[in-house]
Coordinates of C-alpha atoms and ligand atoms in Angstrom, one line a residue:
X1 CA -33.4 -196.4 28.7
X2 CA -36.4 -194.2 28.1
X3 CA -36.4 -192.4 25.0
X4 CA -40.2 -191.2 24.9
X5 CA -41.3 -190.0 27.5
X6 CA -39.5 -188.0 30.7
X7 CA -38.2 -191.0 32.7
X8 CA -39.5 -191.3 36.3
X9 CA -37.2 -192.5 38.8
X10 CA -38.0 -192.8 42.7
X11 CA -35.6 -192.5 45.9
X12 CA -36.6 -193.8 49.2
X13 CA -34.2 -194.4 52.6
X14 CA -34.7 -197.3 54.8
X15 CA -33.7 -198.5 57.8
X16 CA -31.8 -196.6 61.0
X17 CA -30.4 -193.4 59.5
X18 CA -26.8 -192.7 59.2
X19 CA -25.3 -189.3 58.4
X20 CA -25.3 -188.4 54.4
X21 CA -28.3 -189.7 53.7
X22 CA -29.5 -186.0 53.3
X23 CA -25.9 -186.0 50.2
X24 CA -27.2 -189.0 48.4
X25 CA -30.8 -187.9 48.1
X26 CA -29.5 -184.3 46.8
X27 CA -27.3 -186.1 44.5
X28 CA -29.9 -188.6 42.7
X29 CA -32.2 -185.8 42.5
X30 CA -29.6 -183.1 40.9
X31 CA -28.3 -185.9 38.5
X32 CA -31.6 -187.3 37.9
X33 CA -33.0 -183.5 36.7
X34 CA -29.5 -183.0 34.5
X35 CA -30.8 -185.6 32.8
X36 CA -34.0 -184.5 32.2
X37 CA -35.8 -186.9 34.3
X38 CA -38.7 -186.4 37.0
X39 CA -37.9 -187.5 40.4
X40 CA -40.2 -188.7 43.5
X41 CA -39.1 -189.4 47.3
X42 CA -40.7 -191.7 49.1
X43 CA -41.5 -191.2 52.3
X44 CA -40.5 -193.8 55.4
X45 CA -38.9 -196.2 53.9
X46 CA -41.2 -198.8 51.9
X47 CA -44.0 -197.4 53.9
X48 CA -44.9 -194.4 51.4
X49 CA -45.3 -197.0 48.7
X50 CA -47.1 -200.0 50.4
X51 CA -49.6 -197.4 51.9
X52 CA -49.6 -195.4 48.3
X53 CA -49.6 -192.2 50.0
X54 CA -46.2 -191.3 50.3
X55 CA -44.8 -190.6 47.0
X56 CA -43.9 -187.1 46.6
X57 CA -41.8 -184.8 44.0
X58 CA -38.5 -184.0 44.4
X59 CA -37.1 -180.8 42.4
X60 CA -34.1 -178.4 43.2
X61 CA -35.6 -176.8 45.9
X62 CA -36.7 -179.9 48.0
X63 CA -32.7 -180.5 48.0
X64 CA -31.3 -177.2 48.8
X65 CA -28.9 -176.8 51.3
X66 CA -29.2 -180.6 53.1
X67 CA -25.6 -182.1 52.0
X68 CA -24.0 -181.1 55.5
X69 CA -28.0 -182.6 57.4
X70 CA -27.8 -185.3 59.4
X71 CA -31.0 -187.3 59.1
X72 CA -33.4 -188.1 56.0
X73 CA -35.8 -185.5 54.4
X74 CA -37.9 -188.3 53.2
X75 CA -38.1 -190.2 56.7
X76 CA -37.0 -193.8 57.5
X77 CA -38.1 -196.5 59.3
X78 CA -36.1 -200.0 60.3
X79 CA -39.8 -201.9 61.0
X80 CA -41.5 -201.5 57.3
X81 CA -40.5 -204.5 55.3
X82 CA -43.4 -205.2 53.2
X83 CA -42.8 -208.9 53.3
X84 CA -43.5 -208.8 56.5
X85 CA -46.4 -206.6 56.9
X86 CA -47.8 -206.7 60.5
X87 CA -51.8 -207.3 60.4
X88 CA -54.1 -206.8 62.9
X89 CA -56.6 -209.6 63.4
X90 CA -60.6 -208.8 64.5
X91 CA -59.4 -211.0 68.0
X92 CA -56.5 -208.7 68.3
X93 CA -53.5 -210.7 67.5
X94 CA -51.2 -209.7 65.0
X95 CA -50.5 -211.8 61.5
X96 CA -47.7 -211.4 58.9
X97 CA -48.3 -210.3 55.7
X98 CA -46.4 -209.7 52.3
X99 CA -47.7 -206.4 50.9
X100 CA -44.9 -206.4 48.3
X101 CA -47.4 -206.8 45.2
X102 CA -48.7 -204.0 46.3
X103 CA -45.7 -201.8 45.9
X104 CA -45.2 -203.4 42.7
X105 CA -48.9 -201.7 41.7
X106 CA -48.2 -197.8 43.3
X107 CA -45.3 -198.0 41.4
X108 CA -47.0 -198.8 38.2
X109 CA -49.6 -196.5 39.2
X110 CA -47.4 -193.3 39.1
X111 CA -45.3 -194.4 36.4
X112 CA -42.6 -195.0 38.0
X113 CA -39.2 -196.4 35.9
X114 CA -37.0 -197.3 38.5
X115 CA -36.0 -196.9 42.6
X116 CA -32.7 -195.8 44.3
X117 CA -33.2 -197.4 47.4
X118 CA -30.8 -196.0 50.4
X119 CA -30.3 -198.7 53.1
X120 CA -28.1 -200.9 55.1
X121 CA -28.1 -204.7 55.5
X122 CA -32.2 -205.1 55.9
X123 CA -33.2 -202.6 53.6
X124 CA -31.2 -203.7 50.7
X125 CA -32.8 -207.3 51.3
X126 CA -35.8 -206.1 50.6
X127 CA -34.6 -204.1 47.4
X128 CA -32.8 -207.6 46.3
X129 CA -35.7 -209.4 46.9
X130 CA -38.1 -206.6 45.1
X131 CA -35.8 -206.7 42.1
X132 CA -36.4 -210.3 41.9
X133 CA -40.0 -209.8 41.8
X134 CA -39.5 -207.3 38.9
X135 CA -39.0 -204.1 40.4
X136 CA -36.1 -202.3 38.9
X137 CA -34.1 -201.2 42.0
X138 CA -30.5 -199.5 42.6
X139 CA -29.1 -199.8 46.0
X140 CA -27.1 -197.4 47.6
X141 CA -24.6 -198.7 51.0
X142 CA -25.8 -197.2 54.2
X143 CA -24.5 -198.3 58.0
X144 CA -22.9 -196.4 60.5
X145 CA -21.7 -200.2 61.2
X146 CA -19.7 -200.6 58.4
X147 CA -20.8 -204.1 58.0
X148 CA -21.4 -204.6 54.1
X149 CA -18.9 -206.5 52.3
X150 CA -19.2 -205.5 48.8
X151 CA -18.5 -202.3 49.4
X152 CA -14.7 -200.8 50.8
X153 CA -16.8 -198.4 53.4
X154 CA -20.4 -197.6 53.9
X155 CA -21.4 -193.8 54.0
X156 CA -21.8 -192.8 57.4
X157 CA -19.2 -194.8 59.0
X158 CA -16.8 -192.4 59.2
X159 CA -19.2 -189.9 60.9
X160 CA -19.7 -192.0 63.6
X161 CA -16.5 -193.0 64.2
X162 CA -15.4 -189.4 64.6
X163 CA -17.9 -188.7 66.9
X164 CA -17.1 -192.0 69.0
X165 CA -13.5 -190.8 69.0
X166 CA -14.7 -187.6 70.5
X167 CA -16.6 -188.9 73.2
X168 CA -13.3 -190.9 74.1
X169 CA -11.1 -188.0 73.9
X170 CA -13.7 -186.3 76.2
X171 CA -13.0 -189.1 78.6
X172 CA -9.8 -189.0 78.9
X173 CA -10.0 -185.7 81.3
X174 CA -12.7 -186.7 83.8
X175 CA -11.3 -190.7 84.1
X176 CA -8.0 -189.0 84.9
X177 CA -9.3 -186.7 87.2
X178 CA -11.1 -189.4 89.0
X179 CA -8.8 -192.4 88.7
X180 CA -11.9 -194.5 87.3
X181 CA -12.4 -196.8 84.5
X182 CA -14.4 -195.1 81.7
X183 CA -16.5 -198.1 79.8
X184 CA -17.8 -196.8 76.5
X185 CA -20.8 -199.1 74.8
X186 CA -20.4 -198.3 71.0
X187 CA -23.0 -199.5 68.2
X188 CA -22.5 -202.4 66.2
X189 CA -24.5 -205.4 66.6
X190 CA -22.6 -208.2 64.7
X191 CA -19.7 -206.1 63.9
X192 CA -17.0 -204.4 65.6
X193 CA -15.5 -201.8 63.2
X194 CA -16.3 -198.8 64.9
X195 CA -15.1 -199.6 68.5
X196 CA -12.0 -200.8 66.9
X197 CA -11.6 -197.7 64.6
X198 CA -12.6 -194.8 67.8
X199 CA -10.8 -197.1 70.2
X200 CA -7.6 -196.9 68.4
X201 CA -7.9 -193.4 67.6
X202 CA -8.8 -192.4 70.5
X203 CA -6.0 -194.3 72.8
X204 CA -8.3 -196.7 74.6
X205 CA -6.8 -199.6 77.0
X206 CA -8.8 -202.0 75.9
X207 CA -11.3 -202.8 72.9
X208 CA -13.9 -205.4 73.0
X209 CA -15.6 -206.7 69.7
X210 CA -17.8 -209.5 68.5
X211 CA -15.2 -210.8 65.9
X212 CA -12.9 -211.8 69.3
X213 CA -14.5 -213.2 72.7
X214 CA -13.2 -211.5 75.6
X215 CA -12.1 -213.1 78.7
X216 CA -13.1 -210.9 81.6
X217 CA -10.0 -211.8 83.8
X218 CA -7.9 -211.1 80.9
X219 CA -9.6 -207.7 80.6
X220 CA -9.2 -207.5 83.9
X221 CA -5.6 -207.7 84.2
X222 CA -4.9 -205.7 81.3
X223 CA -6.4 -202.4 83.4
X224 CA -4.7 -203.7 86.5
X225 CA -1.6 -203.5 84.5
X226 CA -1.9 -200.1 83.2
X227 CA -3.0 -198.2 86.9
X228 CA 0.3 -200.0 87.8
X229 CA 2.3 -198.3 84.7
X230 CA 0.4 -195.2 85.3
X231 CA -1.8 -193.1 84.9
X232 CA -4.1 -194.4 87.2
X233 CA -7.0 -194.5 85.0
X234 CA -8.2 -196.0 81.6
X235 CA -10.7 -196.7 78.8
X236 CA -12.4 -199.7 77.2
X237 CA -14.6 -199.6 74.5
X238 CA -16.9 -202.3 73.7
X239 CA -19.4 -202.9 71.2
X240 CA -23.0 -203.5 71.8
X241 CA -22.8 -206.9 70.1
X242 CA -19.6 -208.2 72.0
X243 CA -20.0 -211.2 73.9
X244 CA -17.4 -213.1 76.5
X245 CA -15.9 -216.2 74.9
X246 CA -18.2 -219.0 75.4
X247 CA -21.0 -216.7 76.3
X248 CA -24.0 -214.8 74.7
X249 CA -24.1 -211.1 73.5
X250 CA -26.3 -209.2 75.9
X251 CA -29.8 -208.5 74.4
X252 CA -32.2 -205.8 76.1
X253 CA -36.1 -206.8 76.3
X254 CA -37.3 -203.0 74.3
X255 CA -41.3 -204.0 74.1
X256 CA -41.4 -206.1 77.4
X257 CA -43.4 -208.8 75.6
X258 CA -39.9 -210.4 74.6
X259 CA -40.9 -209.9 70.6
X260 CA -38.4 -206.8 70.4
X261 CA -34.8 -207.7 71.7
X262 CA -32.2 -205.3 71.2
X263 CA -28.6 -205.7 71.8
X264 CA -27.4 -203.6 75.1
X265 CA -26.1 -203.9 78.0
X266 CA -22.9 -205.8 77.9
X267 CA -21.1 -202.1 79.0
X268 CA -22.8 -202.2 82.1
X269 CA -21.8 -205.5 82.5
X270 CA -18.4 -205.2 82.1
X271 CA -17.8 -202.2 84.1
X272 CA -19.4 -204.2 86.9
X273 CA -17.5 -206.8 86.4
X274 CA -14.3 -204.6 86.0
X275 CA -14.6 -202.7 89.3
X276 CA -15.5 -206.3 91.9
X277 CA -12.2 -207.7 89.5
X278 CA -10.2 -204.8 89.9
X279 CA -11.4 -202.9 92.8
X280 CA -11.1 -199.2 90.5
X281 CA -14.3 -197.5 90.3
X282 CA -16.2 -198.3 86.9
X283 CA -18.3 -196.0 84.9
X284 CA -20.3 -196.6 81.9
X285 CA -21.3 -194.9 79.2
X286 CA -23.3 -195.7 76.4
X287 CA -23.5 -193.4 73.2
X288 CA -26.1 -194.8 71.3
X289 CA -27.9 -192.9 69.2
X290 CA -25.2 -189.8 69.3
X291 CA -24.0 -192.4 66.7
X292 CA -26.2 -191.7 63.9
X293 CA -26.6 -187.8 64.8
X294 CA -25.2 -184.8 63.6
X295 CA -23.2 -183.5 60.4
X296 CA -21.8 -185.6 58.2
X297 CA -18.0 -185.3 57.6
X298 CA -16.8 -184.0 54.7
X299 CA -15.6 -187.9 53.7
X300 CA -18.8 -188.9 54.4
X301 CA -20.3 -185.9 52.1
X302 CA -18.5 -186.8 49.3
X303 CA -19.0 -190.5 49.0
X304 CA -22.5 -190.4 49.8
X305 CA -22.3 -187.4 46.8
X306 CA -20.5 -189.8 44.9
X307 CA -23.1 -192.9 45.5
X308 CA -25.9 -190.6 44.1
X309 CA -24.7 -189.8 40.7
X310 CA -23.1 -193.1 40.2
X311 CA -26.8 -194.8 41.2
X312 CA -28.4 -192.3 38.5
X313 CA -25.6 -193.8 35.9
X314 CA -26.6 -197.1 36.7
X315 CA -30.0 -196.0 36.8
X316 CA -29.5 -194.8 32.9
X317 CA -27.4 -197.5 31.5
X318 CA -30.1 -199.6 32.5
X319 CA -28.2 -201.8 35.4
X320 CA -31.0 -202.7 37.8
X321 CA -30.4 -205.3 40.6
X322 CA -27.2 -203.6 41.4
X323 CA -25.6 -201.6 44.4
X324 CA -23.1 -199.3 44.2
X325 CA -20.0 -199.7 45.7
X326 CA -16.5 -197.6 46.2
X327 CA -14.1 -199.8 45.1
X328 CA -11.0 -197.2 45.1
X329 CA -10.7 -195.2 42.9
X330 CA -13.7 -195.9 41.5
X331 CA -17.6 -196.3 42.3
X332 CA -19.3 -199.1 40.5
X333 CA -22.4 -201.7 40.4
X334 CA -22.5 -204.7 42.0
X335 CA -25.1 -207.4 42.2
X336 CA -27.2 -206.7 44.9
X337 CA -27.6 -210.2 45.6
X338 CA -24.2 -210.6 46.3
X339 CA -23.7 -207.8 48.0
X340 CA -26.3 -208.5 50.9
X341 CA -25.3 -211.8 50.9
X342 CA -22.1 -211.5 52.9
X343 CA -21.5 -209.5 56.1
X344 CA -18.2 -207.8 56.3
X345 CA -16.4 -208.5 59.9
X346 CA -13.4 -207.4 61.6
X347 CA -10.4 -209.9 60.2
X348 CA -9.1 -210.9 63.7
X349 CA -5.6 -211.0 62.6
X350 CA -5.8 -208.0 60.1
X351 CA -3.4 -205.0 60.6
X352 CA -6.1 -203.0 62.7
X353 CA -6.0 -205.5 65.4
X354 CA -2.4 -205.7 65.2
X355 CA -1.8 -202.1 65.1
X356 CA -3.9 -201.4 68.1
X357 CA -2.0 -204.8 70.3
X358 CA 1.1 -203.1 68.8
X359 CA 0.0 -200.5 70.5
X360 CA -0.8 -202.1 73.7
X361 CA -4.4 -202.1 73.6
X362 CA -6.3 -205.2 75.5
X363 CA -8.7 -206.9 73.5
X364 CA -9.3 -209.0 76.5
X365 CA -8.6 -212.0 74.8
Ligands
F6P1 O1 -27.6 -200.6 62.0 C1 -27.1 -199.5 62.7 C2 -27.5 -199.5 64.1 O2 -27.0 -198.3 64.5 C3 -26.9 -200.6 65.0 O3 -25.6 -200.5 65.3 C4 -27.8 -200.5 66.2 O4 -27.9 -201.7 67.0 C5 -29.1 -200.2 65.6 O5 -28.9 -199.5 64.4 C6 -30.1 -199.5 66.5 O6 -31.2 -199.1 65.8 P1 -32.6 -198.6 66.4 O7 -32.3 -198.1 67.7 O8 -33.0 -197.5 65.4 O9 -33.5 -199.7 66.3

């Protein structure tokens, strides 16, 4: 702990955004100036400090009136680890390089104590692996996905899920209306936790996640079965990273050059594949970034409130190479080693899954 001088702490978010990003930067800052301390944002991820431009106060003001915001005043990037710094050559290729001494260096060179860092799986990597080089970092859980273990829920989850279960309930009306089957491609690349949540909350027919391969004829049958029971109509939700058993998750080519794959796709393909099986007319929707958008929920608000001033604690007691991590009823450090270390899937046979079969739901398997 600094004794001396006004301590210096820095925040920065990494990563795709996720609603109550906006909470935890208001609460490091509030927490950090009750304690008399100077605080400094930095802005796109790692990129404000690797370039050395982009560290910039933070008082009361800057933080006024953001809790409910979705988004990140300080700007985030998922393609700015500074391990892996892209270069370009005098010939025109590109070449790798690790910039991370250099953020070691700005941070010296504005006196900086210590860094909340605000990310999901990647970002906090790269904190872990900045701590280990002598940075003194405090991570703070961010996914929409849901996918970090150490941690009983990421901030932003729940935001997302409500606003998947809204586009669902939306649905509902116009699959009716036109006896079709309403496909619904949700995020989650490796993990299915919030088509399982939305899909059960929002009464689909069948949910289709990594953590279990789908059979298409099973999914098949399971919609042929309910336009026999009635009503004619239904919903499947599947995640973007979902893949039929003994196949391959369906990737999207985003830069053309086959450098950039992105998971997509697999709701098209499986609303095809529904309507030849079946012979219903298919539609499919993806929601994509919708996901990330908007106001927090209040949940959200509060944990990501919560995540702030417990990072500032650990922060002050000195606890560096730590995340924090809602571990009911309480929010508390964990190594961020460990915590980046395992991802957190859907349990197959845990009592979501059985909940929604109990409820009749397909998982196509
Ligand atoms: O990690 C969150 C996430 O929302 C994933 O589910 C999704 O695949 C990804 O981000 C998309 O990120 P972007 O389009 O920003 O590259």
């Amino acid at each position: 702990m600094p004794s001396s001088k006004p301590y210096r702490i820095a925040v920065n978010t990494g990563g795709g955004d996720a609603p109550g990003l906006n909470a935890v930067i208001r609460a490091v800052v509030l927490s950090a100036l009750s304690e008399g301390w100077e605080v400094f944002g930095i802005r796109q991820g790692y990129q404000g400090l690797v370039q050395g431009d982009g560290v910039v106060p933070l008082d009361r003001a800057s933080v006024q009136g953001i809790t409910h915001l979705g988004g990140t005043i300080l700007g985030t990037t998922n393609r700015g680890n500074p391990f892996e710094w892209p270069r370009t050559l005098p010939d025109g290729s590109i070449e790798m390089v690790d910039r991370s001494p250099e953020i070691l260096d700005v941070f010296a060179e504005h006196g900086l104590d210590a860094l909340v860092a605000i990310g999901g799986d990647g970002s906090l990597h790269i904190a872990s692996e900045l701590s280990k080089r002598g940075l003194p970092v405090v991570g703070v859980p961010k996914t929409i996905d849901n996918d970090l273990a150490a941690t009983q829920v990421t901030f932003g989850f729940h935001t997302a899920v409500q606003t998947a279960t809204d586009a669902i309930d939306k649905l509902h009306s116009t699959a009716h209306s036109h006896e079709r089957v309403m496909v619904v491609e949700l995020m989650g690349r490796h993990t299915g936790w919030i088509t399982l949540y939305a899909g059960i909350s929002g009464s689909a027919d069948a949910i289709v996640i990594p953590e279990i391969p789908f059979g298409m004829e099973s999914l098949a049958e399971a919609i042929r079965a309910k336009y026999e029971r009635g009503p004619r109509y239904a919903i499947v939700v599947v995640a973007e990273g979902a893949r039929p058993d003994g196949g391959e998750p369906s990737l999207v080519d985003a830069g053309g050059d086959g450098k950039n794959p992105r998971y997509g796709g697999m709701g098209e393909w499986v609303a095809r594949e529904l309507e030849e099986r079946t012979g219903f007319e298919a539609r499919n929707l993806v929601l994509g970034h919708l996901q990330r958008g908007g106001q927090p929920t209040a949940y959200d608000r509060l944990l990501a409130l919560r995540f702030g001033s417990a990072a500032v604690d650990l922060v002050a007691q000195g606890h560096f190479g730590c995340m924090v991590s809602l571990d009911p009823p309480d929010v508390h450090g964990v190594p961020l080693e460990e915590a980046v270390a395992t991802l957190k899937t859907v349990p197959p046979d845990g009592d979501q899954v059985r909940t929604a079969r109990r409820l009749g739901i397909s998982f196509g398997d």
